[in-house]
PDB file of C-alpha atoms in Angstrom:
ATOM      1  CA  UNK A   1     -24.721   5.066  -7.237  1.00 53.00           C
ATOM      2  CA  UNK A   2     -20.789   5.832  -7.741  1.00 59.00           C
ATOM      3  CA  UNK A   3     -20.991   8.116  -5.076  1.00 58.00           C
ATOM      4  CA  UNK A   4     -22.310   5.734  -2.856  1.00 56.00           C
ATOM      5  CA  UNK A   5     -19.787   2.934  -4.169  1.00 60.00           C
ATOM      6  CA  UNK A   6     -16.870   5.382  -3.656  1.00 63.00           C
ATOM      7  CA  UNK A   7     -18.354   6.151   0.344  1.00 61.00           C
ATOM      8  CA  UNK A   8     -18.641   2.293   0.828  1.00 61.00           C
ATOM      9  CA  UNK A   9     -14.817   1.419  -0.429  1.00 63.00           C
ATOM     10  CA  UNK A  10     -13.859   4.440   1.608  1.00 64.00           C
ATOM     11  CA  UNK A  11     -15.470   3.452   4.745  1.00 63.00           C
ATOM     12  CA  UNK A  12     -14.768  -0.480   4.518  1.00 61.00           C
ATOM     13  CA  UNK A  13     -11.118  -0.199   3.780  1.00 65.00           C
ATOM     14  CA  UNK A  14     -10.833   2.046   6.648  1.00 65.00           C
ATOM     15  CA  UNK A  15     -12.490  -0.766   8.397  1.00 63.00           C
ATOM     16  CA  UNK A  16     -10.465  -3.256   7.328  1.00 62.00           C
ATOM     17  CA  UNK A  17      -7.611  -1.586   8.726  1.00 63.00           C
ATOM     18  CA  UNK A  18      -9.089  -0.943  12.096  1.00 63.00           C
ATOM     19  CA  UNK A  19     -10.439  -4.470  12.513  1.00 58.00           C
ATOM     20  CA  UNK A  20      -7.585  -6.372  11.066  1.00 57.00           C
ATOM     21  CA  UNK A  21      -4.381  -4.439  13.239  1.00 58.00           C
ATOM     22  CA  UNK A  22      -6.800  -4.330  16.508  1.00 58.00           C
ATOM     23  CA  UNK A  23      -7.961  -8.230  15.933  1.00 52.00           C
ATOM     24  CA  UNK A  24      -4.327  -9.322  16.026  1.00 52.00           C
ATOM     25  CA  UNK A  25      -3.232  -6.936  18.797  1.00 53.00           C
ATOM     26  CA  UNK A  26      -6.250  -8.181  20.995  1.00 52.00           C
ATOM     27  CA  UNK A  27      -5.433 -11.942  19.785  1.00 50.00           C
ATOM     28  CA  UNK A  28      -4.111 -14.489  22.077  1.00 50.00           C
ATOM     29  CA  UNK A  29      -3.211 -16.946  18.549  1.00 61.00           C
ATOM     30  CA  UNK A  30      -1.179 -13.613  16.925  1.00 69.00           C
ATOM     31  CA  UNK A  31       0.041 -15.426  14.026  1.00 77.00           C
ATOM     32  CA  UNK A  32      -3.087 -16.262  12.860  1.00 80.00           C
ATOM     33  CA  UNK A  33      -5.331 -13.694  13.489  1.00 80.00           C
ATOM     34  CA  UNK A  34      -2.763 -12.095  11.037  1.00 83.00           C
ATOM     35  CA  UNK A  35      -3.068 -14.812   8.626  1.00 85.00           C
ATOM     36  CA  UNK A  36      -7.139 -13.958   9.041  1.00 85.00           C
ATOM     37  CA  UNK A  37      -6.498 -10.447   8.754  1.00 84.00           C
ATOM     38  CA  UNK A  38      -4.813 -11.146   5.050  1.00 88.00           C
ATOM     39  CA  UNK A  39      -7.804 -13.348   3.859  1.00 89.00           C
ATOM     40  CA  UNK A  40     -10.298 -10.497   5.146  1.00 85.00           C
ATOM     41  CA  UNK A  41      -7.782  -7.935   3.097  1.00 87.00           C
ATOM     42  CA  UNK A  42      -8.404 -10.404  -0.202  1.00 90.00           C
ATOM     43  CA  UNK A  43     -12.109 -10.828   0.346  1.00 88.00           C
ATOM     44  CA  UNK A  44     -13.074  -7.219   0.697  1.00 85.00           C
ATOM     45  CA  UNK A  45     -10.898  -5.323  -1.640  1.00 89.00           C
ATOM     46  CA  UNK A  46     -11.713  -7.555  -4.658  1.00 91.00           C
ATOM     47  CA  UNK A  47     -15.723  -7.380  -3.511  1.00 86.00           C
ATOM     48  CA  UNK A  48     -15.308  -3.766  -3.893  1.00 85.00           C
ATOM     49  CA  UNK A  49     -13.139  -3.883  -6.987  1.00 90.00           C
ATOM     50  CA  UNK A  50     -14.656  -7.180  -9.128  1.00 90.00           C
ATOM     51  CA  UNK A  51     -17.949  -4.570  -9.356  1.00 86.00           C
ATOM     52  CA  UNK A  52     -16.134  -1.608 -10.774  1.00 86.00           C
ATOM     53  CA  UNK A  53     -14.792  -3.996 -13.381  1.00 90.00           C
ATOM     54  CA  UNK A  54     -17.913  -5.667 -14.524  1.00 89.00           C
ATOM     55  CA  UNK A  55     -19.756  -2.861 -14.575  1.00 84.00           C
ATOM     56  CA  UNK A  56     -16.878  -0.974 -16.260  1.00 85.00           C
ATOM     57  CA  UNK A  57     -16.661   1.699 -14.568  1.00 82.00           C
ATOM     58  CA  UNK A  58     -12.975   1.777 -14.257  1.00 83.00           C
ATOM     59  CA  UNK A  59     -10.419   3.725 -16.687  1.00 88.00           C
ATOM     60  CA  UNK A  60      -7.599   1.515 -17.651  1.00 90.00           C
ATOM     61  CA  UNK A  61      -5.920   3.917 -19.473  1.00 89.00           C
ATOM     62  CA  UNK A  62      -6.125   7.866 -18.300  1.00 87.00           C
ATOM     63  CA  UNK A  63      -7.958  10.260 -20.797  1.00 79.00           C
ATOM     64  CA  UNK A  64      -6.427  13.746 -20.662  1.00 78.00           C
ATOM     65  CA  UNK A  65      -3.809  14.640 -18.843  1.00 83.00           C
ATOM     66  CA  UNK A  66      -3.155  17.705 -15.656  1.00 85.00           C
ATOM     67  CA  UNK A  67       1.121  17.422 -16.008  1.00 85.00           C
ATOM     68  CA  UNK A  68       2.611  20.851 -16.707  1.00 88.00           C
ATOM     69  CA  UNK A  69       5.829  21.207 -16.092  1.00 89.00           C
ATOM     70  CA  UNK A  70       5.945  22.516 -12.514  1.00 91.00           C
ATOM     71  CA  UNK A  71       4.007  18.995 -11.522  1.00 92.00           C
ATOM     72  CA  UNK A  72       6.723  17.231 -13.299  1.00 93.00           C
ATOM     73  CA  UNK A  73       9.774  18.554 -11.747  1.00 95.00           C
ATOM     74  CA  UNK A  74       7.855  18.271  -8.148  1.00 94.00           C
ATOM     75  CA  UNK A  75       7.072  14.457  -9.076  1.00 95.00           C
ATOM     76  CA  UNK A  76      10.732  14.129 -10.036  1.00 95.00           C
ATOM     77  CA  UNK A  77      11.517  15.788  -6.604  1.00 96.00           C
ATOM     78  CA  UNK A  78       9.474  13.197  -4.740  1.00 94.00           C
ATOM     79  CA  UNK A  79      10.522  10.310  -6.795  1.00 95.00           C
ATOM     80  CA  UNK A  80      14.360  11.054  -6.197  1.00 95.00           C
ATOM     81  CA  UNK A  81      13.134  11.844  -2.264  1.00 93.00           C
ATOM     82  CA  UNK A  82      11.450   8.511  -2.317  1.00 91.00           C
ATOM     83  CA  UNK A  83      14.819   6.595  -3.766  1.00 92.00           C
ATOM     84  CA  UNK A  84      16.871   8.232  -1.125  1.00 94.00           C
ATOM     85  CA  UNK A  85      14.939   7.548   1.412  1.00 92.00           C
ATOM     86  CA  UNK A  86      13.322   3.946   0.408  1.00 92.00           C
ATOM     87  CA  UNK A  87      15.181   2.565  -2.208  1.00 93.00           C
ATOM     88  CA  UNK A  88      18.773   3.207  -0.982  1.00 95.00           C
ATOM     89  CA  UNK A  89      18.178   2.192   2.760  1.00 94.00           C
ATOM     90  CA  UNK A  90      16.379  -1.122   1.307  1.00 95.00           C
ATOM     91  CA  UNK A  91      19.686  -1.852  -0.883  1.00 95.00           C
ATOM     92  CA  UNK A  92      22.454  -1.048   2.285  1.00 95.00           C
ATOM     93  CA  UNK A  93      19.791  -3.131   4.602  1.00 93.00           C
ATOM     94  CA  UNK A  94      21.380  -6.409   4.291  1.00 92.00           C
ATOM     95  CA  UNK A  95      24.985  -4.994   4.867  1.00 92.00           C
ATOM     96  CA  UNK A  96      24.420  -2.738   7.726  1.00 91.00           C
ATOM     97  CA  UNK A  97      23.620  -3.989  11.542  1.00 86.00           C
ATOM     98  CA  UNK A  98      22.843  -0.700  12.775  1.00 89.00           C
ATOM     99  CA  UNK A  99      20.351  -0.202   9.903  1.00 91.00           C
ATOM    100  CA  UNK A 100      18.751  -3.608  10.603  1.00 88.00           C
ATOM    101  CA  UNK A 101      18.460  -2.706  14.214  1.00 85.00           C
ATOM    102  CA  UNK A 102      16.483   0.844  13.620  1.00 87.00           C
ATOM    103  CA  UNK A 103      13.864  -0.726  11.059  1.00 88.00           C
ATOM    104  CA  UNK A 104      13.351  -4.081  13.286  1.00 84.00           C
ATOM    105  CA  UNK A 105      12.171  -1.541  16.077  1.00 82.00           C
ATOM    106  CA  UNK A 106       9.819   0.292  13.499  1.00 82.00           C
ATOM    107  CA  UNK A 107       8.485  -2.792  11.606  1.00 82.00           C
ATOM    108  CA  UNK A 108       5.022  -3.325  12.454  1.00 76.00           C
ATOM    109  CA  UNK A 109       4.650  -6.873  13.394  1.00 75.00           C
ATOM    110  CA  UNK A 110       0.620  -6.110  13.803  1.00 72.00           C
ATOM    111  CA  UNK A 111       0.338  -5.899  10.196  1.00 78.00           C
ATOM    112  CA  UNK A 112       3.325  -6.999   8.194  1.00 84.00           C
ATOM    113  CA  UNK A 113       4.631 -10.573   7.897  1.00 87.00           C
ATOM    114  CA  UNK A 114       7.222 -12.719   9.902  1.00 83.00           C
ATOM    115  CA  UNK A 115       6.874 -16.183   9.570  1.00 85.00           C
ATOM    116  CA  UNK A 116       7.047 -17.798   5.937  1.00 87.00           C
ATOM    117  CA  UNK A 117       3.825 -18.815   5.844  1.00 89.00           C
ATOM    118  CA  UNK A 118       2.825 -14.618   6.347  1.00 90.00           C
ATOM    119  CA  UNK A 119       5.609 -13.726   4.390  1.00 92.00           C
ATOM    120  CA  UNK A 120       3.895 -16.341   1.238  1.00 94.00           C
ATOM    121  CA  UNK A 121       0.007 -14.981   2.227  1.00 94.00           C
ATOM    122  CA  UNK A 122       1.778 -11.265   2.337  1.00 94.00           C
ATOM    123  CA  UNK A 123       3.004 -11.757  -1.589  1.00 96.00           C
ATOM    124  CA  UNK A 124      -1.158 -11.721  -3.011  1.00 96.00           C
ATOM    125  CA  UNK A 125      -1.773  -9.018  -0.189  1.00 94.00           C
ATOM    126  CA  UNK A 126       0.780  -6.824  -2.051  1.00 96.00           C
ATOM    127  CA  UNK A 127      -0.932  -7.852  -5.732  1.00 97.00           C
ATOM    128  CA  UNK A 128      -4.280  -7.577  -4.341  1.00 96.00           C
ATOM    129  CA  UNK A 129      -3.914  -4.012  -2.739  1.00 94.00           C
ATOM    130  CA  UNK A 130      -1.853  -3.005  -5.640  1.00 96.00           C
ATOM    131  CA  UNK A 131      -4.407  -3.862  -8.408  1.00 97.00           C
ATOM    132  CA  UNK A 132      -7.123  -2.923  -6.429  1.00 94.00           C
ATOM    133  CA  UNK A 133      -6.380   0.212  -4.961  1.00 93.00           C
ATOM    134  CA  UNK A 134      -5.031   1.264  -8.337  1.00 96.00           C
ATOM    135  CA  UNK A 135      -8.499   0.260  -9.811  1.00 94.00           C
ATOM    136  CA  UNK A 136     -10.316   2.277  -7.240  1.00 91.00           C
ATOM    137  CA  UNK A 137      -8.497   4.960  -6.586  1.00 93.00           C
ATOM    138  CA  UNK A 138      -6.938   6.225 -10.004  1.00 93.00           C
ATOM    139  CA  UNK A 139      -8.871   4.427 -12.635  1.00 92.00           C
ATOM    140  CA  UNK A 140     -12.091   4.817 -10.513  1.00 90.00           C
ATOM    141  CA  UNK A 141     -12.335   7.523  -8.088  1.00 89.00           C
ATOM    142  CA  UNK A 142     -10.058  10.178 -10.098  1.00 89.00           C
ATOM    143  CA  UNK A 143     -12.457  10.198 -12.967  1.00 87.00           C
ATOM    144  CA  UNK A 144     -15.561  10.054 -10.945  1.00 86.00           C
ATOM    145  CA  UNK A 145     -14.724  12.869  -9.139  1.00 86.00           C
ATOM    146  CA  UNK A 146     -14.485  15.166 -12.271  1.00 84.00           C
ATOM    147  CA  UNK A 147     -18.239  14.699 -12.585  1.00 81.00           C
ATOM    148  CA  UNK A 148     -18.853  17.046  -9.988  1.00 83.00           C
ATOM    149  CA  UNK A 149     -17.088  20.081 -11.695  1.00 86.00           C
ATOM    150  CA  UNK A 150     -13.702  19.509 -10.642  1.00 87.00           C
ATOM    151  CA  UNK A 151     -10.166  19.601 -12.704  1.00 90.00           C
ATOM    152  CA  UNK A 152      -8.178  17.216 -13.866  1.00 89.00           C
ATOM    153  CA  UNK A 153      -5.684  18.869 -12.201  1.00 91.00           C
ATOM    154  CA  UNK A 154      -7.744  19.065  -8.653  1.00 92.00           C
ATOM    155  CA  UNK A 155      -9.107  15.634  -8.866  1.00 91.00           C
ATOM    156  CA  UNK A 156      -5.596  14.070  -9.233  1.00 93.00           C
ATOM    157  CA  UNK A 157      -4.848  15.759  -6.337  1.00 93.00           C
ATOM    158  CA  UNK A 158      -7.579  14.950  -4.208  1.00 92.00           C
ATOM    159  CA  UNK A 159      -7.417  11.566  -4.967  1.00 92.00           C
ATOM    160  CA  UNK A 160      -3.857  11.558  -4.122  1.00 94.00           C
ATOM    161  CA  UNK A 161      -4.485  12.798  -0.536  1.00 93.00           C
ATOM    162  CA  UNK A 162      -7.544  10.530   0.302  1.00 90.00           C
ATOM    163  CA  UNK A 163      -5.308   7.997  -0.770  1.00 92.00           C
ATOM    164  CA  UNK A 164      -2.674   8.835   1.679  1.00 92.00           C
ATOM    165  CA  UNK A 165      -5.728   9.463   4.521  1.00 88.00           C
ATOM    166  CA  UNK A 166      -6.707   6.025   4.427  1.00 84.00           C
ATOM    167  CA  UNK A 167      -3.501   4.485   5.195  1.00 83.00           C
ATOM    168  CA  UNK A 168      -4.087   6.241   8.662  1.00 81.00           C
ATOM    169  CA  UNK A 169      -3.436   3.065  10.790  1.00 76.00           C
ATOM    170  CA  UNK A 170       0.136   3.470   9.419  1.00 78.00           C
ATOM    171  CA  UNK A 171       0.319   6.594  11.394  1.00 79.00           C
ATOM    172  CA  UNK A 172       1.191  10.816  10.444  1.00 87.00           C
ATOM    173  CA  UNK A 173       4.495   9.128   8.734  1.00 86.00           C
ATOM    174  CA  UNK A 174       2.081   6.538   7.123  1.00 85.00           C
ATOM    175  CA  UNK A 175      -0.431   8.896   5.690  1.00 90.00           C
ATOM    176  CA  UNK A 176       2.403  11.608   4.441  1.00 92.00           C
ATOM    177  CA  UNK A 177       4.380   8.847   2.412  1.00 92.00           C
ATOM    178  CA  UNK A 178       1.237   7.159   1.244  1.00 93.00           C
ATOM    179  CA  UNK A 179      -0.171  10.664   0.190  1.00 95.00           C
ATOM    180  CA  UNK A 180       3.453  11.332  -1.867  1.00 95.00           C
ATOM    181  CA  UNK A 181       3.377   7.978  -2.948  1.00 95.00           C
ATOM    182  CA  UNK A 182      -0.171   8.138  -4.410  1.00 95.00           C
ATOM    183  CA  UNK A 183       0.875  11.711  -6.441  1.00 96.00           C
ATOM    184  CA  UNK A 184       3.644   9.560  -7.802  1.00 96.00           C
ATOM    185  CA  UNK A 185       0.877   6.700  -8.986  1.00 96.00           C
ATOM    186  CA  UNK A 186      -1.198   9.622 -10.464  1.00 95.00           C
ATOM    187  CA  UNK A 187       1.721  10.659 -12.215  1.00 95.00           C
ATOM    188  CA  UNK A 188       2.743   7.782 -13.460  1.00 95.00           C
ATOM    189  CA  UNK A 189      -1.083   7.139 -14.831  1.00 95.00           C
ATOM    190  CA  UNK A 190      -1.363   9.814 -16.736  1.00 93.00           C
ATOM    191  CA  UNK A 191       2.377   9.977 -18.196  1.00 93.00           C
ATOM    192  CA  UNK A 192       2.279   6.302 -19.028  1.00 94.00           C
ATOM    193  CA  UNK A 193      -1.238   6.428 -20.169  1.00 92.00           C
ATOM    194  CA  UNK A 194      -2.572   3.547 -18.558  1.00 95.00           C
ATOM    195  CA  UNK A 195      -2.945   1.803 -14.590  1.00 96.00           C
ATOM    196  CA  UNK A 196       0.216  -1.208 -15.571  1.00 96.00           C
ATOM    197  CA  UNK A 197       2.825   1.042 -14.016  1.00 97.00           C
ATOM    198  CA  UNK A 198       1.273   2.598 -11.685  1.00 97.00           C
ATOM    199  CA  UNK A 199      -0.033  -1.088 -10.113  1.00 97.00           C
ATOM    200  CA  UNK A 200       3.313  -2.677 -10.876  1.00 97.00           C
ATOM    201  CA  UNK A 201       4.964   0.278  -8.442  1.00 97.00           C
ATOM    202  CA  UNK A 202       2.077  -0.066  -5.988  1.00 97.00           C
ATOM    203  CA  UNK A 203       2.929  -4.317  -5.695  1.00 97.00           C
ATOM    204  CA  UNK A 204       6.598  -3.303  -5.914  1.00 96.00           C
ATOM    205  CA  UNK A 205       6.424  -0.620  -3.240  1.00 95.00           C
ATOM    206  CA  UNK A 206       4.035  -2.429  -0.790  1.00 94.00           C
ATOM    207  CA  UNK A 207       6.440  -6.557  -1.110  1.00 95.00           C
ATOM    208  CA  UNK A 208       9.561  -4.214   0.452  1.00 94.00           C
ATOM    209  CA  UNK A 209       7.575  -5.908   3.648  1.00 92.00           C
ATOM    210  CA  UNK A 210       8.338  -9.076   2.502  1.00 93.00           C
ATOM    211  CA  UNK A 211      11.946  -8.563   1.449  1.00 94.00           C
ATOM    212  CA  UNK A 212      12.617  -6.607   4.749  1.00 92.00           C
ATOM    213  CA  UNK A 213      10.835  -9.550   6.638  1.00 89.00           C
ATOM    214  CA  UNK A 214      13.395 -11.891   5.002  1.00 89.00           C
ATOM    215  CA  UNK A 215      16.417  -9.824   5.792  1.00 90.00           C
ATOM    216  CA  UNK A 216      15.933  -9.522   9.489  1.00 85.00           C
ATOM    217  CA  UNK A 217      14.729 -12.576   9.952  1.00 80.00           C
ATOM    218  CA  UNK A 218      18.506 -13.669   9.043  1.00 77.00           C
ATOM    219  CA  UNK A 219      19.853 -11.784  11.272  1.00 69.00           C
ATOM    220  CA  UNK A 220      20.597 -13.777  14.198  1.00 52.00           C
ATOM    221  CA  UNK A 221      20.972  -9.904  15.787  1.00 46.00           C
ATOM    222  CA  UNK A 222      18.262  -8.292  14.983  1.00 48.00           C
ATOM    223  CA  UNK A 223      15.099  -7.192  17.457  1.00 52.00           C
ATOM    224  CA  UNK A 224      12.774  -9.062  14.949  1.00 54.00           C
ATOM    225  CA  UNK A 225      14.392 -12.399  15.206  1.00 53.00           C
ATOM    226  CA  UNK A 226      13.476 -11.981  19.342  1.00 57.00           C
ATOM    227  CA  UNK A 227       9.690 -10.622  18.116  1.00 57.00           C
ATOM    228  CA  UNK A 228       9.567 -14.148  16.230  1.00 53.00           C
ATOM    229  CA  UNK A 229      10.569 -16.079  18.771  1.00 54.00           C
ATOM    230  CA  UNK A 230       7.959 -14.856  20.985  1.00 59.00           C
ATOM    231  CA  UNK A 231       5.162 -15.209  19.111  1.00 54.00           C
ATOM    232  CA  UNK A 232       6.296 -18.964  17.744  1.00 51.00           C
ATOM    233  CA  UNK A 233       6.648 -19.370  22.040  1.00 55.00           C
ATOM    234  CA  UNK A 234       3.308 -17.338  22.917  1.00 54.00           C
ATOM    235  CA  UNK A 235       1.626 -19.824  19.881  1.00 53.00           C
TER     236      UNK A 235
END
C-alpha cells in the first residue's frame, strides 16, 4: 500500500507539472490557465499529503541519523554554493540593471507569477509545495524506503535525487539544484530533528518567485515588464 502511495505521488506530481506548464503554454487566456494551474497544484498535493497525515504515516521528527562528518562539510559546501549563487544575486537584484535583465530572460513566465493576483495565489503555492513535499518526501518516502533493506545513509540519498528528478519541467539546471537543494532539506531533517526547518527553507526557497516577480515588475527596464504587458494585451 505505501509503495503504491509513493508510485501514485510520484507519477501525479510529475503530471501536474506536465499538464499545468503545457495548459498555459497551449492557452489562449494565459493568465488564467496559470491561475488554474495553481488551484490544480493545491488540490492534488494536499490529496496526496492529507492521507499520509491521517493515516500517520509521516515522521515529523527524523529517528536516527546518516551525518558523519564528510556529509557535513559537503552540506556546508552546498549551502555556502547555494548562498553565493541564490542568496547573494537575490540581495544585489534590486540594485543592478544588468542583473535584472539576465534573470527577466530566464524567469519562466509558464509557471511562475506576474500579475498580483499570481503573485498572491503563488504565496499558498510556495506553503503548499513546501509542507507537502516535505511531508512526502522526507518525513514519508525517506523512511519508507528503509523498509526494503536500505541505509539511512542510502535512503537520504535517494530521496534526495528523486526529489531533484521530479522537478524535471524546470529543466537539467532545474533537476541539479532541486537535487542539491533536497540533500540540504535531508540535512537539515535529521540535524534539526524534525520537518519545521526543513519546510520553512522549502517555502522560503520556492517565494524567491514572488520577490523576484515584484522586483522586475518595477523595473520600467526590464524584459518582464514587456512579457506583462503582452499578456495583460493578449487577455
Amino acid at each position: 500500500m505505501n509503495l503504491l502511495l509513493i508510485i501514485l505521488a510520484l507519477v501525479f506530481m510529475s503530471l501536474i507539472n506536465i499538464v499545468a506548464v503545457r495548459g498555459i503554454k497551449s492557452s489562449s487566456n494565459h493568465n488564467r490557465a496559470k491561475e488554474l494551474g495553481y488551484w490544480l497544484i493545491y488540490i492534488v498535493y494536499w490529496s496526496f499529503t492529507l492521507p499520509i497525515l491521517i493515516t500517520k504515516q509521516s515522521y515529523f521528527y527524523s529517528n536516527g541519523s546518516p551525518i558523519n562528518y564528510t556529509l557535513h562539510v559537503t552540506i556546508w559546501l552546498l549551502i555556502v554554493y547555494l548562498m553565493i549563487t541564490v542568496l547573494i544575486p537575490l540581495i544585489i537584484l534590486p540594485f543592478s540593471s544588468i542583473l535584472k535583465e539576465k534573470v527577466a530572460e530566464k524567469y519562466n513566465t509558464n509557471l511562475y507569477p506576474i500579475t498580483d493576483k499570481q503573485q498572491f495565489m503563488f504565496v499558498f503555492v510556495t506553503i503548499t509545495v513546501g509542507i507537502c513535499e516535505e511531508i512526502i518526501f522526507r518525513g514519508f518516502m525517506q523512511h519508507y524506503v528503509k523498509e526494503f533493506g536500505v541505509s539511512t545513509l542510502w535512503s537520504f540519498l535517494i530521496i534526495s535525487v528523486v526529489f531533484g528528478a521530479g522537478h524535471f519541467m524546470q529543466g537539467l539546471t532545474g533537476v541539479i539544484s532541486s537535487t542539491l537543494l533536497g540533500l540540504i532539506l535531508g540535512y537539515l531533517y535529521y540535524t534539526t530533528g524534525s520537518l519545521l526547518i526543513p519546510i520553512l527553507v522549502h517555502i522560503l526557497y520556492d517565494a524567491k518567485a514572488i520577490y523576484i516577480s515584484r522586483v522586475l515588475t518595477k523595473s520600467h527596464k526590464s524584459l518582464l515588464l514587456k512579457e506583462i504587458q503582452d499578456e495583460l494585451h493578449r487577455n
